[in-house]
Amino acid sequence: MKVAFVMGSDSDLPVVEKGIKTVKEFGIDVVVRVISAHRTPQAAEEFAKNAEANGIGVIVAAAGKAAHLGGVLAAYTTIPVIGLPIKSSTLDGLDSLLSIVQMPPGIPVATVAIDGAENAGILAVQILALGNMELKEKLKAHKASMAEKVASKDAAVVAKFS
């Protein structure tokens, strides 16, 4: 299974790249596209309708401002869609966050923090890991590694101030 990262504009790429990197660290292939919910709605429909047949297991939809991309994609597929709100110049991404999170009943879009690409990537991996023990083990190792880093930093702070 692959994870698709779809963004409404290539200006979102600097944020989205963090999520792409996160997913690739788990050995998962990615598909990366620029598709606008408003300027290329037919492309969004076609992409979503064919995602499963193209081996995509999760879609991360990154968008700013009105941020309808995730909802449009979710309307055309049963594959889980994760909304990644992008910080815009207008309302610092709050507009994007609220647009993504306020989906109508029956068309869910999971939503991460504004510019939260790494968490979008991790959530995509967790979804794929539901049916993949190897991914589950990689996620456990990832969490253990994070805990070790915190413990190391804690020890350094304790040593400095004790």
PDB file of N, CA and C in Angstrom, residues 6-94:
ATOM      1  N   VAL A   6      -1.514  14.751  -1.488  1.00  0.00           N
ATOM      2  CA  VAL A   6      -2.107  15.613  -2.502  1.00  0.00           C
ATOM      3  C   VAL A   6      -2.183  17.009  -1.915  1.00  0.00           C
ATOM      4  N   MET A   7      -1.664  17.982  -2.643  1.00  0.00           N
ATOM      5  CA  MET A   7      -1.694  19.357  -2.146  1.00  0.00           C
ATOM      6  C   MET A   7      -2.392  20.247  -3.151  1.00  0.00           C
ATOM      7  N   GLY A   8      -3.029  21.266  -2.638  1.00  0.00           N
ATOM      8  CA  GLY A   8      -3.774  22.175  -3.485  1.00  0.00           C
ATOM      9  C   GLY A   8      -2.891  23.087  -4.305  1.00  0.00           C
ATOM     10  N   SER A   9      -1.649  23.285  -3.867  1.00  0.00           N
ATOM     11  CA  SER A   9      -0.714  24.167  -4.557  1.00  0.00           C
ATOM     12  C   SER A   9       0.708  23.694  -4.260  1.00  0.00           C
ATOM     13  N   ASP A  10       1.607  23.905  -5.204  1.00  0.00           N
ATOM     14  CA  ASP A  10       2.997  23.522  -4.946  1.00  0.00           C
ATOM     15  C   ASP A  10       3.645  24.394  -3.880  1.00  0.00           C
ATOM     16  N   SER A  11       3.011  25.500  -3.521  1.00  0.00           N
ATOM     17  CA  SER A  11       3.533  26.327  -2.423  1.00  0.00           C
ATOM     18  C   SER A  11       3.402  25.598  -1.082  1.00  0.00           C
ATOM     19  N   ASP A  12       2.584  24.540  -1.039  1.00  0.00           N
ATOM     20  CA  ASP A  12       2.426  23.736   0.177  1.00  0.00           C
ATOM     21  C   ASP A  12       3.547  22.713   0.343  1.00  0.00           C
ATOM     22  N   LEU A  13       4.342  22.513  -0.692  1.00  0.00           N
ATOM     23  CA  LEU A  13       5.348  21.450  -0.697  1.00  0.00           C
ATOM     24  C   LEU A  13       6.362  21.527   0.448  1.00  0.00           C
ATOM     25  N   PRO A  14       6.874  22.702   0.825  1.00  0.00           N
ATOM     26  CA  PRO A  14       7.833  22.721   1.938  1.00  0.00           C
ATOM     27  C   PRO A  14       7.282  22.112   3.229  1.00  0.00           C
ATOM     28  N   VAL A  15       5.997  22.268   3.480  1.00  0.00           N
ATOM     29  CA  VAL A  15       5.379  21.647   4.657  1.00  0.00           C
ATOM     30  C   VAL A  15       5.157  20.160   4.396  1.00  0.00           C
ATOM     31  N   VAL A  16       4.589  19.837   3.249  1.00  0.00           N
ATOM     32  CA  VAL A  16       4.220  18.459   2.912  1.00  0.00           C
ATOM     33  C   VAL A  16       5.443  17.540   2.881  1.00  0.00           C
ATOM     34  N   GLU A  17       6.586  18.067   2.465  1.00  0.00           N
ATOM     35  CA  GLU A  17       7.807  17.241   2.375  1.00  0.00           C
ATOM     36  C   GLU A  17       8.161  16.579   3.700  1.00  0.00           C
ATOM     37  N   LYS A  18       7.840  17.204   4.808  1.00  0.00           N
ATOM     38  CA  LYS A  18       8.118  16.613   6.122  1.00  0.00           C
ATOM     39  C   LYS A  18       7.306  15.333   6.316  1.00  0.00           C
ATOM     40  N   GLY A  19       6.068  15.338   5.872  1.00  0.00           N
ATOM     41  CA  GLY A  19       5.229  14.145   5.960  1.00  0.00           C
ATOM     42  C   GLY A  19       5.691  13.055   5.010  1.00  0.00           C
ATOM     43  N   ILE A  20       6.092  13.459   3.811  1.00  0.00           N
ATOM     44  CA  ILE A  20       6.608  12.503   2.829  1.00  0.00           C
ATOM     45  C   ILE A  20       7.830  11.796   3.402  1.00  0.00           C
ATOM     46  N   LYS A  21       8.735  12.573   3.977  1.00  0.00           N
ATOM     47  CA  LYS A  21       9.957  12.016   4.570  1.00  0.00           C
ATOM     48  C   LYS A  21       9.607  11.038   5.691  1.00  0.00           C
ATOM     49  N   THR A  22       8.655  11.407   6.522  1.00  0.00           N
ATOM     50  CA  THR A  22       8.238  10.546   7.636  1.00  0.00           C
ATOM     51  C   THR A  22       7.729   9.204   7.129  1.00  0.00           C
ATOM     52  N   VAL A  23       6.854   9.223   6.139  1.00  0.00           N
ATOM     53  CA  VAL A  23       6.287   7.987   5.594  1.00  0.00           C
ATOM     54  C   VAL A  23       7.375   7.133   4.946  1.00  0.00           C
ATOM     55  N   LYS A  24       8.271   7.757   4.203  1.00  0.00           N
ATOM     56  CA  LYS A  24       9.342   7.014   3.534  1.00  0.00           C
ATOM     57  C   LYS A  24      10.280   6.351   4.537  1.00  0.00           C
ATOM     58  N   GLU A  25      10.450   6.953   5.709  1.00  0.00           N
ATOM     59  CA  GLU A  25      11.300   6.363   6.746  1.00  0.00           C
ATOM     60  C   GLU A  25      10.769   5.002   7.204  1.00  0.00           C
ATOM     61  N   PHE A  26       9.491   4.756   6.991  1.00  0.00           N
ATOM     62  CA  PHE A  26       8.888   3.470   7.338  1.00  0.00           C
ATOM     63  C   PHE A  26       8.878   2.510   6.152  1.00  0.00           C
ATOM     64  N   GLY A  27       9.515   2.905   5.061  1.00  0.00           N
ATOM     65  CA  GLY A  27       9.617   2.040   3.891  1.00  0.00           C
ATOM     66  C   GLY A  27       8.351   1.987   3.045  1.00  0.00           C
ATOM     67  N   ILE A  28       7.508   2.979   3.179  1.00  0.00           N
ATOM     68  CA  ILE A  28       6.248   3.023   2.436  1.00  0.00           C
ATOM     69  C   ILE A  28       6.424   3.930   1.214  1.00  0.00           C
ATOM     70  N   ASP A  29       5.941   3.460   0.078  1.00  0.00           N
ATOM     71  CA  ASP A  29       5.981   4.261  -1.142  1.00  0.00           C
ATOM     72  C   ASP A  29       4.952   5.377  -1.074  1.00  0.00           C
ATOM     73  N   VAL A  30       5.258   6.472  -1.742  1.00  0.00           N
ATOM     74  CA  VAL A  30       4.347   7.613  -1.765  1.00  0.00           C
ATOM     75  C   VAL A  30       4.014   8.010  -3.196  1.00  0.00           C
ATOM     76  N   VAL A  31       2.865   8.629  -3.326  1.00  0.00           N
ATOM     77  CA  VAL A  31       2.439   9.286  -4.556  1.00  0.00           C
ATOM     78  C   VAL A  31       2.250  10.741  -4.177  1.00  0.00           C
ATOM     79  N   VAL A  32       2.820  11.652  -4.932  1.00  0.00           N
ATOM     80  CA  VAL A  32       2.724  13.076  -4.611  1.00  0.00           C
ATOM     81  C   VAL A  32       2.125  13.809  -5.805  1.00  0.00           C
ATOM     82  N   ARG A  33       1.065  14.568  -5.540  1.00  0.00           N
ATOM     83  CA  ARG A  33       0.352  15.269  -6.612  1.00  0.00           C
ATOM     84  C   ARG A  33      -0.023  16.682  -6.180  1.00  0.00           C
ATOM     85  N   VAL A  34      -0.201  17.558  -7.159  1.00  0.00           N
ATOM     86  CA  VAL A  34      -0.803  18.877  -6.958  1.00  0.00           C
ATOM     87  C   VAL A  34      -2.138  18.850  -7.690  1.00  0.00           C
ATOM     88  N   ILE A  35      -3.221  18.923  -6.919  1.00  0.00           N
ATOM     89  CA  ILE A  35      -4.573  18.901  -7.480  1.00  0.00           C
ATOM     90  C   ILE A  35      -5.399  19.924  -6.697  1.00  0.00           C
ATOM     91  N   SER A  36      -6.037  20.808  -7.393  1.00  0.00           N
ATOM     92  CA  SER A  36      -6.842  21.831  -6.736  1.00  0.00           C
ATOM     93  C   SER A  36      -8.305  21.421  -6.705  1.00  0.00           C
ATOM     94  N   ALA A  37      -8.906  21.506  -5.529  1.00  0.00           N
ATOM     95  CA  ALA A  37     -10.334  21.201  -5.399  1.00  0.00           C
ATOM     96  C   ALA A  37     -11.181  22.172  -6.214  1.00  0.00           C
ATOM     97  N   HIS A  38     -10.678  23.386  -6.383  1.00  0.00           N
ATOM     98  CA  HIS A  38     -11.454  24.428  -7.052  1.00  0.00           C
ATOM     99  C   HIS A  38     -11.067  24.630  -8.517  1.00  0.00           C
ATOM    100  N   ARG A  39      -9.784  24.505  -8.826  1.00  0.00           N
ATOM    101  CA  ARG A  39      -9.332  24.766 -10.197  1.00  0.00           C
ATOM    102  C   ARG A  39      -9.304  23.517 -11.075  1.00  0.00           C
ATOM    103  N   THR A  40      -9.150  22.336 -10.431  1.00  0.00           N
ATOM    104  CA  THR A  40      -9.139  21.071 -11.183  1.00  0.00           C
ATOM    105  C   THR A  40     -10.029  20.035 -10.497  1.00  0.00           C
ATOM    106  N   PRO A  41     -11.310  20.344 -10.331  1.00  0.00           N
ATOM    107  CA  PRO A  41     -12.179  19.413  -9.607  1.00  0.00           C
ATOM    108  C   PRO A  41     -12.325  18.057 -10.295  1.00  0.00           C
ATOM    109  N   GLN A  42     -12.268  18.031 -11.622  1.00  0.00           N
ATOM    110  CA  GLN A  42     -12.370  16.737 -12.320  1.00  0.00           C
ATOM    111  C   GLN A  42     -11.149  15.868 -12.015  1.00  0.00           C
ATOM    112  N   ALA A  43      -9.993  16.481 -11.929  1.00  0.00           N
ATOM    113  CA  ALA A  43      -8.778  15.728 -11.593  1.00  0.00           C
ATOM    114  C   ALA A  43      -8.865  15.187 -10.173  1.00  0.00           C
ATOM    115  N   ALA A  44      -9.426  15.977  -9.259  1.00  0.00           N
ATOM    116  CA  ALA A  44      -9.598  15.515  -7.875  1.00  0.00           C
ATOM    117  C   ALA A  44     -10.543  14.312  -7.830  1.00  0.00           C
ATOM    118  N   GLU A  45     -11.634  14.398  -8.560  1.00  0.00           N
ATOM    119  CA  GLU A  45     -12.596  13.297  -8.613  1.00  0.00           C
ATOM    120  C   GLU A  45     -11.945  12.040  -9.191  1.00  0.00           C
ATOM    121  N   GLU A  46     -11.254  12.198 -10.297  1.00  0.00           N
ATOM    122  CA  GLU A  46     -10.612  11.051 -10.951  1.00  0.00           C
ATOM    123  C   GLU A  46      -9.560  10.422 -10.041  1.00  0.00           C
ATOM    124  N   PHE A  47      -8.754  11.255  -9.401  1.00  0.00           N
ATOM    125  CA  PHE A  47      -7.719  10.748  -8.504  1.00  0.00           C
ATOM    126  C   PHE A  47      -8.344   9.926  -7.377  1.00  0.00           C
ATOM    127  N   ALA A  48      -9.354  10.488  -6.721  1.00  0.00           N
ATOM    128  CA  ALA A  48      -9.971   9.812  -5.578  1.00  0.00           C
ATOM    129  C   ALA A  48     -10.663   8.523  -5.991  1.00  0.00           C
ATOM    130  N   LYS A  49     -11.371   8.551  -7.098  1.00  0.00           N
ATOM    131  CA  LYS A  49     -12.091   7.359  -7.551  1.00  0.00           C
ATOM    132  C   LYS A  49     -11.146   6.220  -7.929  1.00  0.00           C
ATOM    133  N   ASN A  50      -9.936   6.542  -8.357  1.00  0.00           N
ATOM    134  CA  ASN A  50      -8.974   5.525  -8.798  1.00  0.00           C
ATOM    135  C   ASN A  50      -7.891   5.219  -7.770  1.00  0.00           C
ATOM    136  N   ALA A  51      -7.918   5.883  -6.630  1.00  0.00           N
ATOM    137  CA  ALA A  51      -6.845   5.741  -5.639  1.00  0.00           C
ATOM    138  C   ALA A  51      -6.669   4.293  -5.179  1.00  0.00           C
ATOM    139  N   GLU A  52      -7.740   3.647  -4.812  1.00  0.00           N
ATOM    140  CA  GLU A  52      -7.648   2.271  -4.311  1.00  0.00           C
ATOM    141  C   GLU A  52      -7.079   1.345  -5.391  1.00  0.00           C
ATOM    142  N   ALA A  53      -7.563   1.474  -6.611  1.00  0.00           N
ATOM    143  CA  ALA A  53      -7.064   0.645  -7.717  1.00  0.00           C
ATOM    144  C   ALA A  53      -5.591   0.920  -7.997  1.00  0.00           C
ATOM    145  N   ASN A  54      -5.114   2.111  -7.621  1.00  0.00           N
ATOM    146  CA  ASN A  54      -3.708   2.470  -7.813  1.00  0.00           C
ATOM    147  C   ASN A  54      -2.838   2.130  -6.603  1.00  0.00           C
ATOM    148  N   GLY A  55      -3.388   1.335  -5.672  1.00  0.00           N
ATOM    149  CA  GLY A  55      -2.593   0.857  -4.548  1.00  0.00           C
ATOM    150  C   GLY A  55      -2.437   1.839  -3.404  1.00  0.00           C
ATOM    151  N   ILE A  56      -3.261   2.851  -3.373  1.00  0.00           N
ATOM    152  CA  ILE A  56      -3.178   3.857  -2.309  1.00  0.00           C
ATOM    153  C   ILE A  56      -4.077   3.420  -1.155  1.00  0.00           C
ATOM    154  N   GLY A  57      -3.512   3.428   0.062  1.00  0.00           N
ATOM    155  CA  GLY A  57      -4.255   3.010   1.238  1.00  0.00           C
ATOM    156  C   GLY A  57      -4.721   4.165   2.095  1.00  0.00           C
ATOM    157  N   VAL A  58      -4.030   5.298   1.999  1.00  0.00           N
ATOM    158  CA  VAL A  58      -4.373   6.497   2.773  1.00  0.00           C
ATOM    159  C   VAL A  58      -4.025   7.706   1.913  1.00  0.00           C
ATOM    160  N   ILE A  59      -4.865   8.733   2.004  1.00  0.00           N
ATOM    161  CA  ILE A  59      -4.599   9.995   1.303  1.00  0.00           C
ATOM    162  C   ILE A  59      -4.398  11.084   2.340  1.00  0.00           C
ATOM    163  N   VAL A  60      -3.309  11.831   2.207  1.00  0.00           N
ATOM    164  CA  VAL A  60      -3.093  13.037   3.000  1.00  0.00           C
ATOM    165  C   VAL A  60      -3.374  14.206   2.067  1.00  0.00           C
ATOM    166  N   ALA A  61      -4.343  15.037   2.441  1.00  0.00           N
ATOM    167  CA  ALA A  61      -4.742  16.171   1.616  1.00  0.00           C
ATOM    168  C   ALA A  61      -4.327  17.467   2.307  1.00  0.00           C
ATOM    169  N   ALA A  62      -3.359  18.146   1.725  1.00  0.00           N
ATOM    170  CA  ALA A  62      -2.841  19.386   2.294  1.00  0.00           C
ATOM    171  C   ALA A  62      -3.431  20.571   1.546  1.00  0.00           C
ATOM    172  N   ALA A  63      -4.004  21.495   2.302  1.00  0.00           N
ATOM    173  CA  ALA A  63      -4.599  22.664   1.660  1.00  0.00           C
ATOM    174  C   ALA A  63      -4.663  23.824   2.639  1.00  0.00           C
ATOM    175  N   GLY A  64      -4.619  25.012   2.083  1.00  0.00           N
ATOM    176  CA  GLY A  64      -4.730  26.227   2.871  1.00  0.00           C
ATOM    177  C   GLY A  64      -5.996  26.982   2.532  1.00  0.00           C
ATOM    178  N   LYS A  65      -6.223  28.032   3.292  1.00  0.00           N
ATOM    179  CA  LYS A  65      -7.386  28.916   3.136  1.00  0.00           C
ATOM    180  C   LYS A  65      -8.694  28.141   3.193  1.00  0.00           C
ATOM    181  N   ALA A  66      -9.485  28.079   2.124  1.00  0.00           N
ATOM    182  CA  ALA A  66     -10.781  27.399   2.158  1.00  0.00           C
ATOM    183  C   ALA A  66     -10.617  25.899   2.385  1.00  0.00           C
ATOM    184  N   ALA A  67      -9.516  25.330   1.945  1.00  0.00           N
ATOM    185  CA  ALA A  67      -9.091  23.962   2.264  1.00  0.00           C
ATOM    186  C   ALA A  67     -10.153  22.897   2.027  1.00  0.00           C
ATOM    187  N   HIS A  68     -10.744  22.892   0.857  1.00  0.00           N
ATOM    188  CA  HIS A  68     -11.782  21.914   0.532  1.00  0.00           C
ATOM    189  C   HIS A  68     -11.241  20.615  -0.045  1.00  0.00           C
ATOM    190  N   LEU A  69      -9.960  20.536  -0.320  1.00  0.00           N
ATOM    191  CA  LEU A  69      -9.395  19.387  -1.021  1.00  0.00           C
ATOM    192  C   LEU A  69      -9.689  18.060  -0.323  1.00  0.00           C
ATOM    193  N   GLY A  70      -9.442  17.978   0.974  1.00  0.00           N
ATOM    194  CA  GLY A  70      -9.679  16.732   1.699  1.00  0.00           C
ATOM    195  C   GLY A  70     -11.119  16.279   1.621  1.00  0.00           C
ATOM    196  N   GLY A  71     -12.040  17.192   1.767  1.00  0.00           N
ATOM    197  CA  GLY A  71     -13.449  16.862   1.700  1.00  0.00           C
ATOM    198  C   GLY A  71     -13.882  16.405   0.317  1.00  0.00           C
ATOM    199  N   VAL A  72     -13.348  17.046  -0.704  1.00  0.00           N
ATOM    200  CA  VAL A  72     -13.673  16.646  -2.074  1.00  0.00           C
ATOM    201  C   VAL A  72     -13.150  15.239  -2.332  1.00  0.00           C
ATOM    202  N   LEU A  73     -11.920  14.967  -1.945  1.00  0.00           N
ATOM    203  CA  LEU A  73     -11.364  13.626  -2.148  1.00  0.00           C
ATOM    204  C   LEU A  73     -12.147  12.588  -1.354  1.00  0.00           C
ATOM    205  N   ALA A  74     -12.475  12.908  -0.108  1.00  0.00           N
ATOM    206  CA  ALA A  74     -13.213  11.971   0.742  1.00  0.00           C
ATOM    207  C   ALA A  74     -14.606  11.676   0.191  1.00  0.00           C
ATOM    208  N   ALA A  75     -15.183  12.612  -0.522  1.00  0.00           N
ATOM    209  CA  ALA A  75     -16.516  12.407  -1.096  1.00  0.00           C
ATOM    210  C   ALA A  75     -16.521  11.327  -2.165  1.00  0.00           C
ATOM    211  N   TYR A  76     -15.360  11.079  -2.779  1.00  0.00           N
ATOM    212  CA  TYR A  76     -15.280  10.149  -3.908  1.00  0.00           C
ATOM    213  C   TYR A  76     -14.597   8.828  -3.591  1.00  0.00           C
ATOM    214  N   THR A  77     -14.222   8.593  -2.326  1.00  0.00           N
ATOM    215  CA  THR A  77     -13.518   7.357  -1.991  1.00  0.00           C
ATOM    216  C   THR A  77     -13.879   6.890  -0.596  1.00  0.00           C
ATOM    217  N   THR A  78     -13.624   5.625  -0.325  1.00  0.00           N
ATOM    218  CA  THR A  78     -13.780   5.104   1.034  1.00  0.00           C
ATOM    219  C   THR A  78     -12.419   4.963   1.722  1.00  0.00           C
ATOM    220  N   ILE A  79     -11.356   5.310   1.026  1.00  0.00           N
ATOM    221  CA  ILE A  79     -10.013   5.291   1.609  1.00  0.00           C
ATOM    222  C   ILE A  79      -9.934   6.392   2.672  1.00  0.00           C
ATOM    223  N   PRO A  80      -9.280   6.149   3.807  1.00  0.00           N
ATOM    224  CA  PRO A  80      -9.136   7.200   4.806  1.00  0.00           C
ATOM    225  C   PRO A  80      -8.401   8.420   4.236  1.00  0.00           C
ATOM    226  N   VAL A  81      -8.934   9.596   4.560  1.00  0.00           N
ATOM    227  CA  VAL A  81      -8.332  10.855   4.148  1.00  0.00           C
ATOM    228  C   VAL A  81      -7.934  11.621   5.402  1.00  0.00           C
ATOM    229  N   ILE A  82      -6.700  12.093   5.402  1.00  0.00           N
ATOM    230  CA  ILE A  82      -6.180  12.898   6.503  1.00  0.00           C
ATOM    231  C   ILE A  82      -6.007  14.315   5.978  1.00  0.00           C
ATOM    232  N   GLY A  83      -6.654  15.254   6.628  1.00  0.00           N
ATOM    233  CA  GLY A  83      -6.523  16.656   6.246  1.00  0.00           C
ATOM    234  C   GLY A  83      -5.322  17.283   6.929  1.00  0.00           C
ATOM    235  N   LEU A  84      -4.516  17.969   6.146  1.00  0.00           N
ATOM    236  CA  LEU A  84      -3.344  18.683   6.652  1.00  0.00           C
ATOM    237  C   LEU A  84      -3.550  20.168   6.379  1.00  0.00           C
ATOM    238  N   PRO A  85      -4.019  20.913   7.386  1.00  0.00           N
ATOM    239  CA  PRO A  85      -4.229  22.342   7.174  1.00  0.00           C
ATOM    240  C   PRO A  85      -2.887  23.072   7.036  1.00  0.00           C
ATOM    241  N   ILE A  86      -2.813  23.913   6.027  1.00  0.00           N
ATOM    242  CA  ILE A  86      -1.597  24.670   5.765  1.00  0.00           C
ATOM    243  C   ILE A  86      -1.774  26.106   6.253  1.00  0.00           C
ATOM    244  N   LYS A  87      -0.762  26.590   6.946  1.00  0.00           N
ATOM    245  CA  LYS A  87      -0.798  27.962   7.454  1.00  0.00           C
ATOM    246  C   LYS A  87      -0.828  28.918   6.272  1.00  0.00           C
ATOM    247  N   SER A  88      -1.835  29.765   6.261  1.00  0.00           N
ATOM    248  CA  SER A  88      -1.952  30.760   5.197  1.00  0.00           C
ATOM    249  C   SER A  88      -1.675  32.140   5.767  1.00  0.00           C
ATOM    250  N   SER A  89      -1.531  33.094   4.880  1.00  0.00           N
ATOM    251  CA  SER A  89      -1.225  34.455   5.319  1.00  0.00           C
ATOM    252  C   SER A  89      -2.451  35.150   5.911  1.00  0.00           C
ATOM    253  N   THR A  90      -3.630  34.613   5.630  1.00  0.00           N
ATOM    254  CA  THR A  90      -4.850  35.294   6.046  1.00  0.00           C
ATOM    255  C   THR A  90      -5.112  35.163   7.546  1.00  0.00           C
ATOM    256  N   LEU A  91      -5.293  33.962   8.028  1.00  0.00           N
ATOM    257  CA  LEU A  91      -5.647  33.727   9.433  1.00  0.00           C
ATOM    258  C   LEU A  91      -4.694  32.737  10.100  1.00  0.00           C
ATOM    259  N   ASP A  92      -3.465  32.689   9.650  1.00  0.00           N
ATOM    260  CA  ASP A  92      -2.440  31.809  10.213  1.00  0.00           C
ATOM    261  C   ASP A  92      -2.832  30.336  10.200  1.00  0.00           C
ATOM    262  N   GLY A  93      -3.674  29.940   9.258  1.00  0.00           N
ATOM    263  CA  GLY A  93      -4.047  28.540   9.113  1.00  0.00           C
ATOM    264  C   GLY A  93      -5.310  28.142   9.854  1.00  0.00           C
ATOM    265  N   LEU A  94      -5.832  29.026  10.695  1.00  0.00           N
ATOM    266  CA  LEU A  94      -7.066  28.706  11.414  1.00  0.00           C
ATOM    267  C   LEU A  94      -8.214  28.505  10.422  1.00  0.00           C
TER     268      LEU A  94
END
